[in-house]
Short mmCIF file of C-alpha atoms in Angstrom, two decimals:
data_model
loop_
_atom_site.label_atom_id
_atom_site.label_comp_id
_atom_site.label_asym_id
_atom_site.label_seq_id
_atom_site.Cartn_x
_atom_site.Cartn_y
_atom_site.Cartn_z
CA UNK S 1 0.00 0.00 0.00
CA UNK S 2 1.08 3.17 -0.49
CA UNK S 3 1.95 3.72 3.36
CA UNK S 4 4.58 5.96 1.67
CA UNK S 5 2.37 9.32 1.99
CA UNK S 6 2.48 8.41 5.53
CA UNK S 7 5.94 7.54 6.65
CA UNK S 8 7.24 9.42 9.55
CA UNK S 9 10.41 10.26 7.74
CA UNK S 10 12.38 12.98 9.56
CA UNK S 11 13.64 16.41 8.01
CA UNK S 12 16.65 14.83 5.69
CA UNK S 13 14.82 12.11 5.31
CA UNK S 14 11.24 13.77 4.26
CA UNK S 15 10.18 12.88 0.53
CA UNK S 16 7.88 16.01 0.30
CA UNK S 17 5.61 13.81 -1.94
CA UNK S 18 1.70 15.37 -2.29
CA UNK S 19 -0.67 13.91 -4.51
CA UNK S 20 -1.57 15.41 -7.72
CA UNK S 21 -3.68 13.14 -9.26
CA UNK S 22 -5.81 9.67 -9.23
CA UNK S 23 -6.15 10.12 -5.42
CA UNK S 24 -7.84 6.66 -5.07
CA UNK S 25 -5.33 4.74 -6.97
CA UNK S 26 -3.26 5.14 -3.48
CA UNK S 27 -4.26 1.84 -2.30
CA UNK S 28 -2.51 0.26 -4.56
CA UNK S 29 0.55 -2.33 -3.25
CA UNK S 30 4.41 -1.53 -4.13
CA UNK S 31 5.46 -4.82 -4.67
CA UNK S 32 9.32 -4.32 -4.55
CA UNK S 33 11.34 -1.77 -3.51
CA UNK S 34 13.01 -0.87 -6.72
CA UNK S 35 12.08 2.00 -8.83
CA UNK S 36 11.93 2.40 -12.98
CA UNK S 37 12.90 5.56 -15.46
CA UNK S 38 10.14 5.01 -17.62
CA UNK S 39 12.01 6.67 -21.01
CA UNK S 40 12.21 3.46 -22.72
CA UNK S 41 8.46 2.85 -21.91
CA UNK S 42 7.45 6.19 -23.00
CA UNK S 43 9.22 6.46 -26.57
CA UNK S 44 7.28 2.79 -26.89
CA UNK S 45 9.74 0.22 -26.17
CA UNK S 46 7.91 -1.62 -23.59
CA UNK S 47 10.30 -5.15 -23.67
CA UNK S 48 11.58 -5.95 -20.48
CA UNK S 49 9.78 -2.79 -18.74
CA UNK S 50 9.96 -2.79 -14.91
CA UNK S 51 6.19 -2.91 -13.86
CA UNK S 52 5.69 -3.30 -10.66
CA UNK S 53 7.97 -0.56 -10.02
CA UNK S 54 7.71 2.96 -8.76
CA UNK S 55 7.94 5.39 -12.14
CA UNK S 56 10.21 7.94 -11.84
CA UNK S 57 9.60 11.04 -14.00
CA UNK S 58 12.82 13.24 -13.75
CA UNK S 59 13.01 16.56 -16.49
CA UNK S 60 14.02 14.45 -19.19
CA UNK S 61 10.84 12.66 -19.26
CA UNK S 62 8.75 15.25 -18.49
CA UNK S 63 10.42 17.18 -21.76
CA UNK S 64 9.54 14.03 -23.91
CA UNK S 65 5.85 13.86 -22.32
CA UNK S 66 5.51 17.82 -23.28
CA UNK S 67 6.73 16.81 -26.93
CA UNK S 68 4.32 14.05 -27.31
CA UNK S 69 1.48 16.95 -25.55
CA UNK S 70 2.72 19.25 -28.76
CA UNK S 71 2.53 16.10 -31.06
CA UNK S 72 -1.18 14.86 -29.65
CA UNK S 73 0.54 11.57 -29.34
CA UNK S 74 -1.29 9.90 -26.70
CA UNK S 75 -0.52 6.35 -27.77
CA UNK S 76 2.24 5.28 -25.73
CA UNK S 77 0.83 6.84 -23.19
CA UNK S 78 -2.33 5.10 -22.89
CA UNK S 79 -0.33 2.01 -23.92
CA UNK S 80 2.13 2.92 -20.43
CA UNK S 81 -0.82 3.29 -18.18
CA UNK S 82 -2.65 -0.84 -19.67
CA UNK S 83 0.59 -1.92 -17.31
CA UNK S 84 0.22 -2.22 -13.91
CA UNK S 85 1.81 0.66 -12.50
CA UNK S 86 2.08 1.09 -8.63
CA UNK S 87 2.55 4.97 -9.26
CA UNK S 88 3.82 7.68 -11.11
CA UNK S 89 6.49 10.71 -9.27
CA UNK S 90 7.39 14.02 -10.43
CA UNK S 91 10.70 14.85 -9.32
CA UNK S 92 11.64 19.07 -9.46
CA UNK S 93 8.36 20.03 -8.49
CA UNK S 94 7.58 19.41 -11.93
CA UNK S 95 3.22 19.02 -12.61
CA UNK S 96 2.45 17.19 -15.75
CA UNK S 97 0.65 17.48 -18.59
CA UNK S 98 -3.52 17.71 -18.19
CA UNK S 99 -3.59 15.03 -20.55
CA UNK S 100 -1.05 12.46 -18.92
CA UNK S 101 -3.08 12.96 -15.42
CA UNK S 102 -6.87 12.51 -17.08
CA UNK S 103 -5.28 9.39 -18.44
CA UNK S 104 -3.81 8.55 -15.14
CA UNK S 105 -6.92 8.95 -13.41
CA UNK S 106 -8.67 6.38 -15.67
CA UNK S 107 -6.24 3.72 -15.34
CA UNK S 108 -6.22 4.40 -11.61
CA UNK S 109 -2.36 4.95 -11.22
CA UNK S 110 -1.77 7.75 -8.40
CA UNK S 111 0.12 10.90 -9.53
CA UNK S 112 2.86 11.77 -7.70
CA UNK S 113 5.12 14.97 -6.83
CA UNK S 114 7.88 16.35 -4.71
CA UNK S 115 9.97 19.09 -4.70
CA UNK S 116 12.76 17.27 -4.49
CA UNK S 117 15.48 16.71 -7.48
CA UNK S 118 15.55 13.26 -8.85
CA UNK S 119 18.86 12.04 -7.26
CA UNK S 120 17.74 13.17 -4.04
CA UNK S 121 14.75 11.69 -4.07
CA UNK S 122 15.91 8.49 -5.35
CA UNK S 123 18.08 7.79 -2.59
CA UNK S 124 15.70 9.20 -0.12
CA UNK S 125 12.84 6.55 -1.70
CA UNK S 126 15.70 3.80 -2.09
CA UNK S 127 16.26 4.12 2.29
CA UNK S 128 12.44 4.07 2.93
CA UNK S 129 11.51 1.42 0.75
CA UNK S 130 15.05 -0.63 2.31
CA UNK S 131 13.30 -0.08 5.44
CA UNK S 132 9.86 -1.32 4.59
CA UNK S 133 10.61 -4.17 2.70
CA UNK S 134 13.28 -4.95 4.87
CA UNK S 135 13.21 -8.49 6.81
CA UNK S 136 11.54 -9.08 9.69
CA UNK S 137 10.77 -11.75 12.53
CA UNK S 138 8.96 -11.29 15.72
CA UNK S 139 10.62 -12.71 18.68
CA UNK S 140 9.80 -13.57 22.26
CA UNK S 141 11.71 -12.39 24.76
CA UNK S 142 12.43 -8.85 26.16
CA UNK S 143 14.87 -6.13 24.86
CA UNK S 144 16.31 -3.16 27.03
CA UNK S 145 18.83 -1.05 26.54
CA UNK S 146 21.98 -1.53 29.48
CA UNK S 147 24.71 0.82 29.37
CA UNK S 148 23.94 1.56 25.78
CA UNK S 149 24.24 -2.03 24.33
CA UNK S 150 20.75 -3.28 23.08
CA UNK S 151 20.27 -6.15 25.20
CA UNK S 152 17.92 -8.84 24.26
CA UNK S 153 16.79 -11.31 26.95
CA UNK S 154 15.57 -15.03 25.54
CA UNK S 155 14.22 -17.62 27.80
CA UNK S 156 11.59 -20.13 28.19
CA UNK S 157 8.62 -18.53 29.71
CA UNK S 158 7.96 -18.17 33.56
CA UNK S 159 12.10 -17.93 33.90
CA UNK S 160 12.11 -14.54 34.87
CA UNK S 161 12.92 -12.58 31.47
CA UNK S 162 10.56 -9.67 32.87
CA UNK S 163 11.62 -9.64 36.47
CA UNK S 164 15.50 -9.36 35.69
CA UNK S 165 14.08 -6.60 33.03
CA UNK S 166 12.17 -4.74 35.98
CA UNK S 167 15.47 -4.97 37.81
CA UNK S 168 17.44 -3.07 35.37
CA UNK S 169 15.03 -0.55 34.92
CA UNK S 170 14.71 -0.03 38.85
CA UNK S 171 18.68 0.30 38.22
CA UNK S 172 18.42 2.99 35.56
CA UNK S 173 18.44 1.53 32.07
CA UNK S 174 15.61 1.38 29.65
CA UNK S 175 13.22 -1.09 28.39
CA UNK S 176 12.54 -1.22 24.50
CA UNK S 177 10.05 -3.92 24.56
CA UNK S 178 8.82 -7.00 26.90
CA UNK S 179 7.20 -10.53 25.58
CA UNK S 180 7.02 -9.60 22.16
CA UNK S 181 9.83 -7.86 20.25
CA UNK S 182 9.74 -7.22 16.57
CA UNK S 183 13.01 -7.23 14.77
CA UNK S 184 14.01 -5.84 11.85
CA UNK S 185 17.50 -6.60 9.43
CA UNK S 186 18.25 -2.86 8.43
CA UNK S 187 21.22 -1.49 5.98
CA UNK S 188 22.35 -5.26 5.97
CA UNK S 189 23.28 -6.32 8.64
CA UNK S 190 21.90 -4.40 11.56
CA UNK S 191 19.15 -5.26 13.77
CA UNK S 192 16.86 -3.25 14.72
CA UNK S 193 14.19 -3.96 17.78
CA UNK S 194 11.12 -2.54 19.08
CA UNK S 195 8.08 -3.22 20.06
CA UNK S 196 5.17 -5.34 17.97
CA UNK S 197 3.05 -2.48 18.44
CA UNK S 198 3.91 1.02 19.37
CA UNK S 199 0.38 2.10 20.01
CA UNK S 200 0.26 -0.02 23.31
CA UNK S 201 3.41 1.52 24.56
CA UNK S 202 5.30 0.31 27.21
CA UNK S 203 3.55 -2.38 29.46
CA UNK S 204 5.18 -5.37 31.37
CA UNK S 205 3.60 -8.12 33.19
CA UNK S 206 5.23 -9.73 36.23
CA UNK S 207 3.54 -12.51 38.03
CA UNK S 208 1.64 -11.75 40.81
CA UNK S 209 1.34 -7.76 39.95
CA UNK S 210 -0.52 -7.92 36.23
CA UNK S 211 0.31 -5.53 33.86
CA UNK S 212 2.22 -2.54 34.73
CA UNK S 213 2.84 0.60 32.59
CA UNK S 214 6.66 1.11 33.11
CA UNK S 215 6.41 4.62 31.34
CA UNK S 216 3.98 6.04 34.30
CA UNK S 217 5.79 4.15 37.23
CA UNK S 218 9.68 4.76 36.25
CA UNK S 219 9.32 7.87 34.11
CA UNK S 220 10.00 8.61 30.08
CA UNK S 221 13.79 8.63 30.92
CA UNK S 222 13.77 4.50 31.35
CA UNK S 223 12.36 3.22 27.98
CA UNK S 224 13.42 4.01 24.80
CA UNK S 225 11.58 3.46 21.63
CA UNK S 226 13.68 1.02 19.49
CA UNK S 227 17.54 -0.04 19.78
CA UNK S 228 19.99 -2.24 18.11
CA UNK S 229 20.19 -5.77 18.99
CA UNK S 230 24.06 -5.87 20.53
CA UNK S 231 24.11 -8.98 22.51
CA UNK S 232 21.54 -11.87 23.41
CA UNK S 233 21.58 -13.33 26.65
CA UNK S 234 19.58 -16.55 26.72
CA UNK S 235 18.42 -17.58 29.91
CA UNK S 236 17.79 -20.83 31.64
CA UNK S 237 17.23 -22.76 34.58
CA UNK S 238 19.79 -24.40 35.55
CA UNK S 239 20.72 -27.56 34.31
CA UNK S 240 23.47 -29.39 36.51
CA UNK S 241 24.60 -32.05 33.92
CA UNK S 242 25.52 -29.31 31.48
CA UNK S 243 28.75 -27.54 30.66
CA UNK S 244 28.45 -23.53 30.54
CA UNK S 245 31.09 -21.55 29.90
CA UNK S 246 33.24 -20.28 32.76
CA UNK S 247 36.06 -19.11 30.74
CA UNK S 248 34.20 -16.80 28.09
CA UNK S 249 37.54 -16.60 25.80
CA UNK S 250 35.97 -17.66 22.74
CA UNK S 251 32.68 -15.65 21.61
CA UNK S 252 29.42 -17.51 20.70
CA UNK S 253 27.22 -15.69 18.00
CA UNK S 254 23.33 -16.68 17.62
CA UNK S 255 22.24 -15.85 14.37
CA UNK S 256 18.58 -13.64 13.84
CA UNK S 257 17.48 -12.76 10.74
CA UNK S 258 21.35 -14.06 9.36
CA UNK S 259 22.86 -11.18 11.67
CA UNK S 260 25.46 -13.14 13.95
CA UNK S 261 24.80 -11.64 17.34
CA UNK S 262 26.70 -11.73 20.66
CA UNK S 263 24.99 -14.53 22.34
CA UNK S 264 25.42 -15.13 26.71
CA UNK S 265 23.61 -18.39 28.08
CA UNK S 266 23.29 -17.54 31.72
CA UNK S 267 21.76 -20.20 33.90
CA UNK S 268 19.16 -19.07 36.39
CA UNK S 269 18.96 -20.68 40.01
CA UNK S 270 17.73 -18.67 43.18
CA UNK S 271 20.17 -17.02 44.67
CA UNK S 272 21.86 -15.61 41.23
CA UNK S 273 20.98 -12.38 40.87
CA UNK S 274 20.73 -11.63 37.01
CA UNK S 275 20.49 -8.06 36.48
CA UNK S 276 23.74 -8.07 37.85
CA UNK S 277 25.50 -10.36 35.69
CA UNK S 278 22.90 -8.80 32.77
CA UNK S 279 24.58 -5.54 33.50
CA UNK S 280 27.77 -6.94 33.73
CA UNK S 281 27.64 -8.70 30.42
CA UNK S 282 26.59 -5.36 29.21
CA UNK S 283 29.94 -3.52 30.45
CA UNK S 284 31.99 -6.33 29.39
CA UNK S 285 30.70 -6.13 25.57
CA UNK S 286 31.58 -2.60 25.92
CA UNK S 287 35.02 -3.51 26.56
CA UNK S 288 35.23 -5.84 23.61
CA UNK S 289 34.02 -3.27 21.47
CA UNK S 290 36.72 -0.93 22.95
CA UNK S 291 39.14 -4.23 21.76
CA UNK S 292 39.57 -5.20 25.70
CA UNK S 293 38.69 -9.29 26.10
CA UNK S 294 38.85 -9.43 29.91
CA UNK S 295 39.33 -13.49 29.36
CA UNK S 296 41.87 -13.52 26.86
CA UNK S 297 43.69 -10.37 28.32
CA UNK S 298 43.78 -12.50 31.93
CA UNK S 299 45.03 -15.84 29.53
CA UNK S 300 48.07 -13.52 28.23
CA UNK S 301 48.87 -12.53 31.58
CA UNK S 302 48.59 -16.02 32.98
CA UNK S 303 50.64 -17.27 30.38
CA UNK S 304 53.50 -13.94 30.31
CA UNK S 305 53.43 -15.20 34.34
CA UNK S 306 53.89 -18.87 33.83
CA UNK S 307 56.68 -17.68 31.12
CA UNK S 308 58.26 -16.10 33.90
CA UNK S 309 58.12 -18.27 36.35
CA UNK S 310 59.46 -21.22 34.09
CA UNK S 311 62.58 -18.66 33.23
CA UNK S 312 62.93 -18.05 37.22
CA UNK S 313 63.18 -21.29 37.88
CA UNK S 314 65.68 -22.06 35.23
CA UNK S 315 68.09 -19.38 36.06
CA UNK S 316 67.87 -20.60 40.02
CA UNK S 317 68.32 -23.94 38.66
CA UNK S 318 71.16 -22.66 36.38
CA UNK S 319 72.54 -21.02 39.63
CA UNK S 320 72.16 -24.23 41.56
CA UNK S 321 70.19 -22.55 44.43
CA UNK S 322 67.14 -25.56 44.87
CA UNK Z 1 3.04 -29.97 15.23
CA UNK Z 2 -0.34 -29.54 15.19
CA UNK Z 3 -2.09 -26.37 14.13
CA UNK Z 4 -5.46 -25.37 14.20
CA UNK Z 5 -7.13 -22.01 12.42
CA UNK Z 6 -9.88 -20.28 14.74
CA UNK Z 7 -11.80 -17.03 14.76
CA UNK Z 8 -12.18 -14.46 17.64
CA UNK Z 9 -15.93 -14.93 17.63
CA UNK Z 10 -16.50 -12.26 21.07
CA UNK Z 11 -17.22 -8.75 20.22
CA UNK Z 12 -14.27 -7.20 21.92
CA UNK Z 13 -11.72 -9.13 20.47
CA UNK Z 14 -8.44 -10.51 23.12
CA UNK Z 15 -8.28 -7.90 25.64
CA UNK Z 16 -6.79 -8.30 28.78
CA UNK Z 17 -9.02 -11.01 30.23
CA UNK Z 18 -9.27 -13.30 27.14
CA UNK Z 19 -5.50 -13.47 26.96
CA UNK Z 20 -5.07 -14.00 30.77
CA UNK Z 21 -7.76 -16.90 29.75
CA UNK Z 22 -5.20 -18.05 27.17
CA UNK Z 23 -2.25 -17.72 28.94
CA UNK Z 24 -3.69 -19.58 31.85
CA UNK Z 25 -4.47 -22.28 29.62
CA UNK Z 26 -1.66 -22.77 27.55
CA UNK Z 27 0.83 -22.74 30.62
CA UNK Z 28 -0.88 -25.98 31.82
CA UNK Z 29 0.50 -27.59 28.86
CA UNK Z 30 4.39 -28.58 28.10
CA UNK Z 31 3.90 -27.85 24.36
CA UNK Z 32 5.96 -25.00 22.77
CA UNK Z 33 2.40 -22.89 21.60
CA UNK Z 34 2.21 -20.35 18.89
CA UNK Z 35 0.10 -17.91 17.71
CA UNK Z 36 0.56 -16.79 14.64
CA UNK Z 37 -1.63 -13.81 12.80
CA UNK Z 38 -1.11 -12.54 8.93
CA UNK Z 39 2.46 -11.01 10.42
CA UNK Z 40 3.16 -12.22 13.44
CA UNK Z 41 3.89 -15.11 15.49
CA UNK Z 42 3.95 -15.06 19.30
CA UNK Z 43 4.74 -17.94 22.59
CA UNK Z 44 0.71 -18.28 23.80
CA UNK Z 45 2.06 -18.56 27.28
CA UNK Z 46 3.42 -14.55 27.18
CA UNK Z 47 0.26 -12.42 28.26
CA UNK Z 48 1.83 -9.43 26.45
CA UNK Z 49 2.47 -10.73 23.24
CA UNK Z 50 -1.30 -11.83 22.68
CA UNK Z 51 -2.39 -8.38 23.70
CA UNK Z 52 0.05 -7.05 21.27
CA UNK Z 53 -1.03 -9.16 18.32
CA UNK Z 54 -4.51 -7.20 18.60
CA UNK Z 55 -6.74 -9.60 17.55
CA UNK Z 56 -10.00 -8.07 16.72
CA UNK Z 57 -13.53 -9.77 16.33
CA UNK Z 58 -13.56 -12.06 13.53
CA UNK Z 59 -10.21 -12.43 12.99
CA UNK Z 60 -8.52 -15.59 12.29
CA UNK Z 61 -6.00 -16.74 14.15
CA UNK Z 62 -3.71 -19.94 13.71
CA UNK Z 63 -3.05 -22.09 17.12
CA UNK Z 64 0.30 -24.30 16.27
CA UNK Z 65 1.64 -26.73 19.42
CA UNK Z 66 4.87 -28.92 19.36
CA UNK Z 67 5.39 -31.41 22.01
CA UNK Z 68 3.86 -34.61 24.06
CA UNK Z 69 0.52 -32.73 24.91
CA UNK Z 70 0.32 -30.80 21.68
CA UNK Z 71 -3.19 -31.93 20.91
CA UNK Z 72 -5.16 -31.87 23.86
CA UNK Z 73 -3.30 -28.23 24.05
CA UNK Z 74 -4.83 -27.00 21.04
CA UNK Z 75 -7.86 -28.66 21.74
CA UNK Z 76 -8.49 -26.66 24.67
CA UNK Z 77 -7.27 -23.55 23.41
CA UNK Z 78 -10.05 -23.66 20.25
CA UNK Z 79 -12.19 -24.80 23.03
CA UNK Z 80 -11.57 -21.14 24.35
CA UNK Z 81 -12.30 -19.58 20.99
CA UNK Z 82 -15.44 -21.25 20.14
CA UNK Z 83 -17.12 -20.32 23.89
CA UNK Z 84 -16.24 -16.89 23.23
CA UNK Z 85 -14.20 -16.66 26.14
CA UNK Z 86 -17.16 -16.74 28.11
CA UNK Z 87 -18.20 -13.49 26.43
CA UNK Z 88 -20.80 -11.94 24.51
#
């Protein structure tokens, strides 16, 4: 649909578009998010023509549809409007020819302008359509921000995803979104969470209290509207026969969406307190980003110690002093 | 697995006390349960995410279950659907 009109696109990212023509064509679907300069099409060379594309009209086209105006050739026109066209834009500011919008309006195909130059637009579109169209998966489990690393916390249900969350927002940090988070694969290889939907706002539940509205009881400053996925920390109860890490040299990804993420498994028995480690996971990814590995830093300096310590000996051995 | 479609037949589609209803329900079984809608799916036993998928009257939802109980879990859970959640 053409949801386009509607985007909440900031300042640099605005695409000044207004209707000019076949207002209820709008509901038609983009299908892809790639876009078409229709010259080819126009001058009647409709092999190969990208369809279900948007239909750029820059100032070269708009010359060649004022020549064919002069020329009452209306042929290819009516011939470019049988296809199914999701819609036609105006780049410049540029308003077309009475004739090409009556015939627009018949075959239903939404007349578009902005005041923007065609480059500028086109990249503009290009981002907004990347970020529609772009991959998505809902997942359950509970993202907040900690220390600035988008945290998001996995688990089986009834293991306490939303009561460690409540923790770390009693201890300052921000919730993004509990139970339900949707995620989406932007520019690539970023992911981007937030909540499923953003007209319900911020609500937890935590047994035994209901639901709670975390923006009234903590304040605006401790959630945060969406945030990149930096690190998962799965959690689970603790299982005595298996191995978990206890070095945490080598780093374990989890892949969402084909992004390999950070990914934590931190068992949970009473008596661990998991915001803590949560926020100490947090602090340590920070590190790693700043190129710090607290493990393998501590491995060097076990091993520069041993390395010294064999060379000790040897000399006092050398020396004949044992 | 074992999926089931059904249609939110009560006027005021899940609200809070329907999805406590399903939550309640689905907990009692082992199964992994999902919810899925035209967009997204969601764990049945997590009250928030069935609030969140906003299911409105008439629409359809699909129940899936994996695991031992799986069937008597979605049996229960359509149960819940077709009495209208003990609603108008």
């Amino acid at each position: 649909m053409l949801d386009l009109l509607d985007l909440d696109l900031k300042k640099h990212n605005d695409l000044e578009l207004r209707c000019i023509g076949a207002r209820h064509g709008l509901l038609r679907r983009i299908t892809m998010p790639d876009l078409n300069r229709p010259g080819l099409a126009l001058s009647g060379f409709f092999e190969n023509f990208g369809v279900q594309r948007i239909q750029i009209f820059g100032r070269g086209e708009q010359a060649f549809l004022e020549k064919l105006a002069v020329e009452e050739n209306t042929a290819t026109i009516k011939e470019f409007f049988r296809q199914d066209i999701p819609c036609c834009v105006f780049t410049h500011g540029l308003t077309p020819t009475e004739e090409f919008i009556r015939l627009a309006d018949e075959a239903d195909v939404p007349v578009l302008q902005t005041t923007l130059d065609t480059s500028e637009f086109v990249m503009r579109v290009i981002r907004a359509l990347a970020n529609v169209f772009a991959a998505r998966q809902t997942i359950h489990g509970t993202l907040i921000e900690v220390f600035g690393i988008g945290i998001l916390i996995l688990g089986d249900s009834g293991v306490g995803k939303s009561e460690a969350a409540l923790e770390l927002i009693e201890r300052g940090h921000r919730l993004v979104a509990d139970d339900a988070v949707e995620i989406r694969r932007i520019a690539g290889n970023i992911l981007l969470g937030q909540g499923v939907n953003p007209a319900l706002g911020h609500h937890m539940e935590i047994r035994g209290l209901g639901i709670i509205n975390i923006t009234h009881l903590f304040g605006v400053g401790s959630i945060r509207e969406k945030k990149q996925i930096q690190l998962i920390c799965q959690l689970e109860v603790w299982d005595s026969k298996k191995a978990y890490d206890r070095i945490g040299a080598e780093e374990r990804t989890w892949d969402i969406l084909e992004v390999a993420t950070p990914y934590l498994e931190i068992p949970v028995k009473p008596g661990r307190n998991i915001p803590i480690i949560i926020e100490t996971a947090a602090m340590n990814e920070r590190l790693k980003k700043m190129g710090y590995y607290s493990a393998r830093e501590f491995n060097q300096t076990v091993m520069r110690w041993l390395d010294s310590e064999n060379a000790r000996k040897a000399y006092l051995q050398k020396k004949g002093i044992t | 697995m074992i999926e089931r479609e059904v249609v939110v037949r009560n006027r005021a589609g899940i609200h809070a006390r329907p999805a406590a209803l399903i939550v309640q329900t689905a907990s009692q079984f082992s199964s992994h349960i999902e919810f899925k809608n035209s967009h997204d799916t969601i764990n049945a036993k997590s009250i928030m995410g069935i609030i969140t998928l906003g299911a409105g009257y008439n629409s359809t939802i699909t129940i899936s279950a994996e695991g031992e109980d799986a069937a008597e879990a979605v049996d229960r859970l359509a149960q819940l659907f077709d009495n209208r959640f003990e609603e108008e």
